Amino acid sequence: MSGIPGTAVIQITNLSSAVSSEQMRTLFGFLGDIEELRLYPPDNAPLPFSSKVCYIKYREPSSVGVAQHLTNTVFIDRALIVVPCAEAVPFS
């Protein structure tokens, strides 16, 4: 089901500007063990933004396919878009 074979990283876009790292960890942590999570802009960003992007690296690549099932799930006030991502991009 994963678009990039063997990747353990997902990109979540169309996130509400009100979302926090802890909320993302809670929501996506049910789908597998999270090795690393990065939210852009970070929780403590001084300027307001209209949306955010999150990258999550799971311990197991199989969690990526499961996480993609959350695409179009409305979280806070927006429908999430979850796609597999090349591992080197957000965590290098």
Backbone as numpy.savetxt, mean C-alpha at the origin, in Angstrom:
# Nx Ny Nz CAx CAy CAz Cx Cy Cz
-1.71 -14.53 -9.94 -2.53 -13.34 -9.94 -1.67 -12.09 -9.94
-0.50 -12.13 -9.38 0.40 -10.97 -9.33 0.91 -10.65 -10.73
0.94 -9.34 -11.06 1.38 -8.92 -12.38 2.88 -8.98 -12.56
3.65 -8.94 -11.48 5.11 -9.00 -11.53 5.52 -10.26 -10.76
5.93 -11.31 -11.46 6.25 -12.58 -10.80 7.30 -12.42 -9.70
7.00 -12.97 -8.54 7.95 -13.00 -7.45 8.04 -11.73 -6.61
7.34 -10.65 -6.99 7.42 -9.43 -6.20 6.63 -9.58 -4.91
7.12 -8.93 -3.87 6.44 -8.93 -2.58 5.98 -7.52 -2.23
5.97 -6.62 -3.22 5.65 -5.22 -2.98 4.38 -4.83 -3.71
3.53 -4.05 -3.02 2.35 -3.48 -3.64 2.41 -1.96 -3.52
1.74 -1.31 -4.48 1.57 0.14 -4.44 0.07 0.39 -4.28
-0.28 1.24 -3.30 -1.68 1.60 -3.09 -1.81 3.08 -3.40
-2.67 3.40 -4.37 -2.88 4.79 -4.74 -4.33 5.18 -4.50
-4.62 6.46 -4.75 -5.94 7.05 -4.52 -6.30 7.02 -3.04
-5.30 7.24 -2.19 -5.52 7.26 -0.74 -5.97 8.64 -0.29
-6.85 8.67 0.67 -7.29 9.92 1.27 -6.11 10.62 1.93
-6.13 11.93 1.93 -5.06 12.68 2.59 -5.11 12.50 4.10
-6.23 12.00 4.62 -6.38 11.80 6.06 -5.82 10.46 6.55
-5.43 9.57 5.64 -4.97 8.24 6.04 -3.60 8.31 6.73
-3.39 7.41 7.70 -2.12 7.35 8.43 -1.41 6.02 8.16
-0.14 5.99 8.46 0.65 4.75 8.30 0.06 3.63 9.15
-0.38 3.97 10.35 -0.92 2.95 11.25 -2.22 2.35 10.68
-3.05 3.17 10.07 -4.27 2.66 9.46 -3.95 1.71 8.31
-2.96 2.06 7.50 -2.57 1.21 6.38 -1.99 -0.11 6.89
-1.16 -0.02 7.93 -0.58 -1.24 8.51 -1.67 -2.15 9.06
-2.67 -1.57 9.68 -3.77 -2.37 10.23 -4.57 -3.04 9.12
-4.96 -2.27 8.10 -5.78 -2.80 7.02 -5.06 -3.89 6.23
-3.83 -3.64 5.82 -3.12 -4.59 4.96 -2.35 -5.65 5.76
-2.20 -5.45 7.06 -1.52 -6.43 7.90 -2.31 -7.72 8.07
-3.63 -7.65 7.85 -4.46 -8.86 7.93 -4.19 -9.81 6.78
-3.55 -9.33 5.73 -3.35 -10.13 4.52 -1.99 -10.83 4.47
-1.10 -10.47 5.37 0.23 -11.08 5.41 1.15 -10.27 6.30
2.31 -10.84 6.61 3.29 -10.14 7.46 3.96 -9.03 6.67
3.86 -7.81 7.18 4.45 -6.65 6.51 5.90 -6.49 6.97
6.78 -6.47 5.99 8.20 -6.27 6.26 8.54 -4.78 6.34
7.94 -3.99 5.44 8.21 -2.56 5.41 7.01 -1.83 4.80
6.74 -0.62 5.31 5.65 0.19 4.80 6.15 1.63 4.67
5.85 2.24 3.52 6.22 3.65 3.30 4.99 4.38 2.78
4.68 5.48 3.43 3.55 6.33 3.04 4.09 7.67 2.60
3.65 8.12 1.42 4.10 9.41 0.88 2.90 10.29 0.59
2.91 11.54 0.99 3.83 12.13 1.95 3.63 11.52 3.33
4.66 11.58 4.18 4.58 10.95 5.50 3.52 11.60 6.40
3.21 10.92 7.50 2.19 11.39 8.44 2.47 12.81 8.95
3.73 13.14 9.12 4.10 14.44 9.71 4.44 15.51 8.67
3.95 15.36 7.44 4.23 16.33 6.38 3.63 17.69 6.75
4.41 18.76 6.60 3.93 20.09 7.01 2.89 20.70 6.07
2.86 20.27 4.82 1.93 20.84 3.85 0.77 19.88 3.58
-0.41 20.41 3.33 -1.55 19.53 3.01 -1.44 19.00 1.58
-1.91 17.78 1.38 -1.92 17.13 0.07 -3.31 16.59 -0.19
-3.67 16.48 -1.46 -5.00 15.99 -1.79 -5.10 14.47 -1.75
-3.97 13.79 -1.91 -3.98 12.33 -1.83 -2.60 11.82 -1.44
-2.54 10.54 -1.11 -1.28 9.90 -0.70 -1.07 8.62 -1.47
0.17 8.11 -1.41 0.55 6.84 -2.03 1.26 6.01 -0.96
1.01 4.71 -0.95 1.64 3.83 0.03 2.29 2.64 -0.68
3.47 2.26 -0.19 4.15 1.05 -0.67 4.28 0.10 0.50
3.93 -1.15 0.28 4.03 -2.17 1.32 4.84 -3.34 0.78
5.82 -3.75 1.56 6.61 -4.94 1.22 6.23 -6.04 2.20
5.72 -7.14 1.65 5.35 -8.30 2.46 6.52 -9.26 2.56
6.48 -10.11 3.57 7.50 -11.16 3.71 7.34 -12.22 2.62
6.09 -12.49 2.25 5.79 -13.53 1.26 5.15 -12.92 0.01
5.68 -13.23 -1.17 5.07 -12.73 -2.42 3.61 -13.13 -2.61
3.18 -14.23 -2.00 1.79 -14.67 -2.15 0.80 -13.67 -1.57
1.24 -12.83 -0.66 0.35 -11.82 -0.06 -0.04 -10.74 -1.06
0.79 -10.55 -2.10 0.52 -9.53 -3.12 -0.80 -9.83 -3.85
-0.97 -11.06 -4.27 -2.20 -11.45 -4.96 -3.43 -11.27 -4.10
-3.30 -11.57 -2.82 -4.42 -11.41 -1.89 -4.73 -9.92 -1.71
-3.70 -9.11 -1.57 -3.89 -7.67 -1.35 -4.58 -7.00 -2.53
-4.34 -7.51 -3.73 -4.97 -6.92 -4.91 -6.49 -7.01 -4.88
-7.01 -7.92 -4.07 -8.47 -8.05 -3.94 -9.08 -6.85 -3.22
-8.25 -6.01 -2.59 -8.77 -4.80 -1.94 -8.94 -3.64 -2.92
-8.56 -3.83 -4.17 -8.80 -2.79 -5.18 -10.29 -2.48 -5.24
-10.61 -1.21 -5.32 -11.98 -0.68 -5.34 -12.69 -0.73 -4.00
-12.00 -1.15 -2.95 -12.56 -1.07 -1.61 -12.53 0.39 -1.17
-13.65 0.92 -0.72 -13.68 2.31 -0.26 -13.11 2.36 1.15
-12.05 3.15 1.30 -11.37 3.32 2.59 -11.35 4.81 2.89
-11.93 5.19 3.98 -12.18 6.58 4.38 -13.14 7.20 3.36
-12.64 7.81 2.30 -13.56 8.43 1.33 -13.19 8.15 -0.12
-12.30 7.17 -0.35 -11.85 6.88 -1.72 -11.72 5.38 -1.97
-11.89 5.01 -3.24 -11.71 3.61 -3.63 -10.22 3.34 -3.84
-9.69 2.37 -3.14 -8.25 2.04 -3.23 -7.91 1.42 -4.58
-6.69 1.68 -5.03 -6.15 1.02 -6.22 -4.87 0.32 -5.77
-4.87 -1.01 -5.84 -3.74 -1.82 -5.37 -3.13 -2.56 -6.55
-1.84 -2.33 -6.80 -1.14 -2.99 -7.91 0.21 -3.51 -7.44
0.71 -4.60 -8.05 2.06 -5.06 -7.73 3.08 -4.04 -8.21
4.21 -4.03 -7.55 5.24 -3.03 -7.85 6.61 -3.69 -7.83
7.50 -3.25 -8.71 8.87 -3.75 -8.71 9.52 -3.41 -7.37
10.19 -4.36 -6.75 10.71 -4.18 -5.40 11.74 -3.08 -5.27
12.55 -2.85 -6.29 13.64 -1.87 -6.16 13.13 -0.43 -6.11
11.94 -0.18 -6.62 11.48 1.20 -6.75 11.32 1.92 -5.42
10.43 1.51 -4.53 10.20 2.32 -3.33 11.16 2.06 -2.16
11.88 0.96 -2.18 12.68 0.60 -1.02 14.18 0.62 -1.26
14.61 1.30 -2.33 16.05 1.33 -2.61 16.74 2.47 -1.90
